[in-house]
Tab-separated table of C-alpha atoms and ligand atoms in Angstrom:
chain	number	residue	atom	x	y	z
A	81	MET	CA	-60.474	8.845	19.002
A	82	SER	CA	-59.296	12.073	16.953
A	83	ALA	CA	-62.052	14.413	15.536
A	84	PRO	CA	-62.764	13.847	11.550
A	85	LEU	CA	-60.912	16.076	9.277
A	86	LEU	CA	-62.346	17.817	6.453
A	87	GLU	CA	-60.306	19.027	3.437
A	88	VAL	CA	-61.583	20.414	0.055
A	89	HIS	CA	-59.788	19.380	-3.157
A	90	PRO	CA	-61.118	20.819	-6.243
A	91	GLY	CA	-61.845	18.686	-9.410
A	92	PRO	CA	-58.679	16.614	-9.886
A	93	GLU	CA	-56.552	17.765	-6.905
A	94	MET	CA	-58.683	15.775	-4.728
A	95	ALA	CA	-57.082	12.244	-6.693
A	96	ALA	CA	-53.881	13.927	-6.403
A	97	ALA	CA	-54.321	14.501	-2.590
A	98	ALA	CA	-55.288	11.039	-2.031
A	99	ALA	CA	-52.461	9.701	-4.136
A	100	ARG	CA	-49.946	11.552	-1.849
A	101	SER	CA	-51.379	10.571	1.008
A	102	LEU	CA	-51.707	6.785	0.176
A	103	VAL	CA	-48.168	6.761	-0.997
A	104	GLY	CA	-47.027	8.446	2.144
A	105	ILE	CA	-48.679	5.918	4.218
A	106	MET	CA	-47.917	2.951	2.084
A	107	LEU	CA	-44.150	4.007	2.227
A	108	ARG	CA	-43.868	4.380	6.160
A	109	ALA	CA	-45.915	1.029	6.596
A	110	VAL	CA	-43.591	-0.699	4.636
A	111	ARG	CA	-40.514	1.071	6.076
A	112	LEU	CA	-41.698	0.369	9.783
A	113	ARG	CA	-43.259	-3.316	9.066
A	114	GLY	CA	-42.011	-4.878	5.770
A	115	THR	CA	-45.512	-4.865	4.716
A	116	ALA	CA	-48.744	-2.184	4.203
A	117	HIS	CA	-52.082	-3.324	3.839
A	118	LEU	CA	-54.570	-0.988	1.968
A	119	ALA	CA	-58.340	-1.571	1.580
A	120	LEU	CA	-60.294	-0.035	-1.580
A	121	SER	CA	-63.520	0.711	-2.009
A	122	GLY	CA	-65.939	0.628	-5.143
A	123	GLY	CA	-68.038	3.333	-6.755
A	124	SER	CA	-67.314	6.022	-9.215
A	125	THR	CA	-65.394	8.686	-6.866
A	126	PRO	CA	-62.048	6.313	-6.608
A	127	ARG	CA	-61.546	6.010	-10.299
A	128	ALA	CA	-59.584	9.045	-10.430
A	129	LEU	CA	-57.590	8.054	-8.173
A	130	PHE	CA	-57.012	4.696	-9.525
A	131	ARG	CA	-56.357	6.235	-13.075
A	132	LEU	CA	-54.014	8.461	-11.404
A	133	LEU	CA	-51.929	5.988	-9.334
A	134	ALA	CA	-51.675	3.849	-12.864
A	135	THR	CA	-49.864	6.891	-14.564
A	136	GLU	CA	-46.251	6.208	-15.211
A	137	GLU	CA	-45.268	9.368	-13.247
A	138	TRP	CA	-47.152	7.661	-9.825
A	139	GLN	CA	-46.297	3.942	-10.565
A	140	ALA	CA	-42.819	3.724	-9.049
A	141	ARG	CA	-43.851	5.783	-6.128
A	142	ALA	CA	-45.470	3.301	-3.940
A	143	PRO	CA	-44.013	0.120	-2.676
A	144	TRP	CA	-46.200	-1.912	-4.509
A	145	ALA	CA	-44.582	-5.192	-4.641
A	146	HIS	CA	-45.188	-5.204	-0.659
A	147	CYS	CA	-48.386	-3.869	-0.579
A	148	HIS	CA	-51.492	-6.318	0.580
A	149	ILE	CA	-54.517	-5.011	-1.565
A	150	TRP	CA	-58.066	-5.950	-0.172
A	151	TRP	CA	-61.553	-4.284	-0.294
A	152	ALA	CA	-63.906	-2.743	1.933
A	153	ASP	CA	-66.845	-4.128	0.145
A	154	GLU	CA	-67.811	-5.970	-3.301
A	155	ARG	CA	-71.059	-6.628	-5.200
A	156	CYS	CA	-72.166	-10.316	-5.228
A	157	VAL	CA	-70.970	-10.515	-9.141
A	158	ALA	CA	-68.247	-12.074	-11.376
A	159	PRO	CA	-65.220	-10.289	-11.039
A	160	ASP	CA	-65.360	-9.495	-14.811
A	161	HIS	CA	-68.921	-8.171	-14.227
A	162	HIS	CA	-68.960	-4.341	-14.941
A	163	GLU	CA	-70.200	-3.862	-11.301
A	164	SER	CA	-67.540	-5.632	-9.648
A	165	ASN	CA	-65.227	-3.689	-7.550
A	166	TYR	CA	-62.548	-5.872	-8.120
A	167	GLY	CA	-63.073	-5.360	-11.934
A	168	ALA	CA	-62.727	-1.774	-11.760
A	169	ALA	CA	-59.735	-1.631	-9.690
A	170	TYR	CA	-58.196	-4.125	-11.770
A	171	SER	CA	-58.257	-2.703	-15.033
A	172	LEU	CA	-57.965	0.811	-13.926
A	173	LEU	CA	-54.795	0.306	-11.387
A	174	LEU	CA	-53.675	-3.270	-10.673
A	175	SER	CA	-53.190	-4.759	-13.801
A	176	HIS	CA	-50.390	-1.805	-14.431
A	177	LEU	CA	-48.893	-2.467	-11.226
A	178	PRO	CA	-46.288	-4.986	-9.689
A	179	VAL	CA	-48.867	-6.003	-6.832
A	180	GLN	CA	-48.178	-9.670	-5.554
A	181	HIS	CA	-50.856	-9.687	-2.881
A	182	VAL	CA	-54.233	-9.036	-4.186
A	183	HIS	CA	-56.912	-10.428	-1.736
A	184	ARG	CA	-60.197	-9.969	-3.769
A	185	MET	CA	-63.513	-10.839	-1.967
A	186	ARG	CA	-65.140	-13.760	-3.989
A	187	GLY	CA	-68.562	-11.820	-5.150
A	188	GLU	CA	-69.383	-14.533	-7.726
A	189	VAL	CA	-69.694	-17.265	-5.224
A	190	GLU	CA	-73.130	-18.524	-4.856
A	191	ASP	CA	-73.448	-18.413	-0.596
A	192	PRO	CA	-72.691	-14.913	0.056
A	193	GLY	CA	-72.121	-15.969	3.636
A	194	ALA	CA	-69.567	-18.520	2.335
A	195	ALA	CA	-68.019	-15.905	0.884
A	196	ALA	CA	-67.854	-13.686	3.707
A	197	ARG	CA	-66.537	-16.729	5.994
A	198	SER	CA	-63.634	-17.379	3.618
A	199	TYR	CA	-62.508	-13.767	3.120
A	200	GLU	CA	-62.708	-13.518	7.107
A	201	ALA	CA	-60.510	-16.525	7.075
A	202	GLU	CA	-58.096	-14.818	4.665
A	203	LEU	CA	-57.796	-11.973	6.801
A	204	ARG	CA	-56.940	-13.837	9.778
A	205	HIS	CA	-54.325	-16.065	8.373
A	206	VAL	CA	-52.632	-13.285	6.638
A	207	PHE	CA	-52.808	-10.824	9.434
A	208	ASN	CA	-51.885	-13.859	11.744
A	209	LEU	CA	-54.993	-12.984	14.142
A	210	GLY	CA	-56.303	-15.163	16.862
A	211	PRO	CA	-59.879	-16.173	17.180
A	212	MET	CA	-60.705	-12.583	18.711
A	213	GLY	CA	-58.298	-10.585	16.681
A	214	ARG	CA	-59.104	-7.542	14.297
A	215	PRO	CA	-56.822	-6.525	11.346
A	216	ARG	CA	-55.514	-3.036	11.670
A	217	PHE	CA	-55.369	-1.827	8.009
A	218	ASP	CA	-52.655	0.973	7.471
A	219	LEU	CA	-55.428	2.767	5.082
A	220	ILE	CA	-58.947	2.245	4.207
A	221	LEU	CA	-60.365	4.063	1.227
A	222	LEU	CA	-64.171	4.662	1.660
A	223	GLY	CA	-66.761	6.512	0.062
A	224	ILE	CA	-70.527	7.631	1.188
A	225	GLY	CA	-73.721	7.187	-0.638
A	226	ALA	CA	-76.512	9.738	-0.590
A	227	ASP	CA	-78.154	7.799	1.844
A	228	GLY	CA	-75.169	7.813	4.020
A	229	HIS	CA	-73.950	3.935	3.353
A	230	THR	CA	-70.306	3.227	3.422
A	231	ALA	CA	-68.640	0.058	2.130
A	232	SER	CA	-71.969	-1.808	2.126
A	233	LEU	CA	-73.139	-1.124	5.423
A	234	PHE	CA	-76.360	0.421	4.599
A	235	PRO	CA	-78.644	2.275	6.800
A	236	GLY	CA	-81.263	0.072	9.159
A	237	THR	CA	-79.540	-3.258	7.863
A	238	PRO	CA	-78.181	-5.974	9.797
A	239	ALA	CA	-74.611	-5.532	8.593
A	240	LEU	CA	-74.482	-2.448	10.485
A	241	ASP	CA	-75.013	-3.999	13.608
A	242	GLU	CA	-72.549	-6.771	13.268
A	243	ARG	CA	-69.739	-6.728	16.165
A	244	ARG	CA	-68.230	-9.931	16.103
A	245	ALA	CA	-67.364	-11.141	12.262
A	246	LEU	CA	-64.813	-9.191	10.616
A	247	VAL	CA	-66.721	-9.674	7.073
A	248	THR	CA	-70.115	-9.801	6.392
A	249	THR	CA	-72.870	-10.048	4.094
A	250	GLY	CA	-75.005	-6.948	2.990
A	251	TRP	CA	-78.056	-5.708	1.472
A	252	ALA	CA	-78.180	-2.417	-1.206
A	253	PRO	CA	-81.320	-0.796	-1.904
A	254	VAL	CA	-79.844	-0.577	-5.613
A	255	ALA	CA	-78.558	-3.480	-7.856
A	256	PRO	CA	-76.546	-5.293	-7.437
A	257	HIS	CA	-78.405	-6.032	-4.058
A	258	ARG	CA	-76.346	-8.687	-2.475
A	259	ARG	CA	-72.802	-7.257	-1.071
A	260	LEU	CA	-70.023	-8.499	1.000
A	261	THR	CA	-68.794	-5.853	3.292
A	262	LEU	CA	-65.785	-5.241	6.165
A	263	THR	CA	-67.931	-4.644	9.260
A	264	LEU	CA	-67.761	-1.682	11.617
A	265	PRO	CA	-65.311	-2.996	13.945
A	266	VAL	CA	-62.513	-3.503	11.264
A	267	LEU	CA	-63.129	-0.151	9.980
A	268	ASN	CA	-62.378	1.231	13.371
A	269	ARG	CA	-59.485	-0.425	13.706
A	270	ALA	CA	-57.448	1.063	11.028
A	271	ALA	CA	-54.591	3.504	11.393
A	272	GLU	CA	-56.261	5.814	8.752
A	273	VAL	CA	-59.313	5.845	6.934
A	274	ILE	CA	-59.943	8.306	4.033
A	275	PHE	CA	-63.030	9.219	2.495
A	276	LEU	CA	-63.361	10.369	-1.100
A	277	VAL	CA	-66.250	12.196	-1.475
A	278	SER	CA	-67.517	13.886	-5.118
A	279	GLY	CA	-70.960	14.880	-6.164
A	280	THR	CA	-73.621	17.513	-4.562
A	281	ASP	CA	-75.816	14.822	-4.081
A	282	LYS	CA	-74.221	13.844	-1.003
A	283	GLY	CA	-74.602	17.155	0.731
A	284	PRO	CA	-77.585	16.437	3.009
A	285	ALA	CA	-75.631	12.722	4.221
A	286	LEU	CA	-72.639	15.172	5.052
A	287	ALA	CA	-74.466	17.836	6.718
A	288	GLN	CA	-75.636	14.973	8.972
A	289	VAL	CA	-72.184	13.195	9.473
A	290	PHE	CA	-70.696	16.636	10.476
A	291	ALA	CA	-73.761	17.736	12.210
A	292	THR	CA	-73.226	19.007	16.025
A	293	HIS	CA	-76.347	17.287	17.092
A	294	PRO	CA	-76.676	14.284	14.248
A	295	ALA	CA	-80.117	12.801	13.900
A	296	HIS	CA	-80.595	9.539	15.588
A	297	PRO	CA	-79.669	6.399	14.666
A	298	PRO	CA	-76.299	8.030	13.227
A	299	LEU	CA	-75.535	7.571	9.329
A	300	PRO	CA	-73.462	4.507	8.610
A	301	ALA	CA	-70.427	6.551	7.424
A	302	ALA	CA	-70.708	8.700	10.854
A	303	LEU	CA	-70.089	5.430	12.457
A	304	VAL	CA	-66.525	5.230	11.257
A	305	ARG	CA	-64.250	6.696	14.148
A	306	PRO	CA	-61.307	4.546	14.511
A	307	THR	CA	-60.454	4.190	18.217
A	308	ARG	CA	-56.499	4.496	17.285
A	309	GLY	CA	-56.444	5.867	14.089
A	310	ARG	CA	-57.851	8.812	11.905
A	311	VAL	CA	-60.781	9.938	9.640
A	312	ARG	CA	-59.942	12.215	7.144
A	313	TRP	CA	-62.845	13.368	4.387
A	314	LEU	CA	-61.311	14.485	0.965
A	315	LEU	CA	-64.425	16.622	-0.841
A	316	ASP	CA	-64.045	18.006	-4.188
A	317	ALA	CA	-66.140	20.638	-3.303
A	318	PRO	CA	-67.002	22.410	0.086
A	319	PRO	CA	-69.635	20.663	1.813
A	320	PRO	CA	-73.234	22.510	2.023
B	289	6PG	C1	-69.679	0.408	-3.453
B	289	6PG	C2	-68.765	1.163	-2.800
B	289	6PG	C3	-69.791	2.341	-1.846
B	289	6PG	C4	-69.167	3.708	-2.705
B	289	6PG	C5	-70.829	4.667	-2.401
B	289	6PG	C6	-70.173	5.818	-3.035
B	289	6PG	O1	-69.266	-1.057	-3.628
B	289	6PG	O2	-70.685	1.077	-4.099
B	289	6PG	O3	-67.980	0.725	-2.036
B	289	6PG	O4	-69.743	2.269	-0.803
B	289	6PG	O5	-68.124	3.945	-1.944
B	289	6PG	O6	-71.464	4.153	-3.077
B	289	6PG	O7	-70.049	5.724	-4.498
B	289	6PG	P1	-69.739	6.664	-5.488
B	289	6PG	O8	-68.342	6.932	-5.462
B	289	6PG	O9	-69.904	6.059	-6.828
B	289	6PG	O10	-70.633	8.107	-5.226
């Protein structure tokens, strides 16, 4: 388990640094295994990255036709709802690319538990996993909330303690409350996790994540420590 890396890339440089990393990781995975698996997050911070990757200059740099696009979490809304993580990624990025393998979480399904189970089944099928297997993503893009949540793993919620399921339901203190999320065991099986962080309101949570003696219980984002992988924190301003 390597120590988290923290990098500061002011303003638009953060999206460019993330884009370079994403393209490098995707190219390497496709070269080695013929495919790459990338999981996206929602929220506002990844949008600059999505817009950049959709530009003519960047479109052809990544082997999108060989990439499987997944989500780290989703809000339980329809894909065309303004709060949909899929909807944002589709309009800003995927609709501009030759992607062929898009695996969205079905936030519109009435029973979130059923949606979580069907996404888990899709993961097990595409990654060709046995009953106890866990998918190893080449890259998972995450964010952090001011409360230290990541994906839709919120402090003090049952989703944070889930250790068997690959996907579970989450509950957010802000609307849309009902969520779907990858679980910690899946996040901690990734080859690479990149946190994209913007906004000074994340300062106190970041201070806790990087504290020598973090408060107990640790914040959800602090629990993302891949056992055979790397975590990088890309910030657009120095931490407090
Ligand atoms: C979501 C996200 C969530 C997000 C953080 C940070 O669906 O909301 O996946 O975990 O990454 O809330 O959001 P911002 O980037 O908007 O600060």
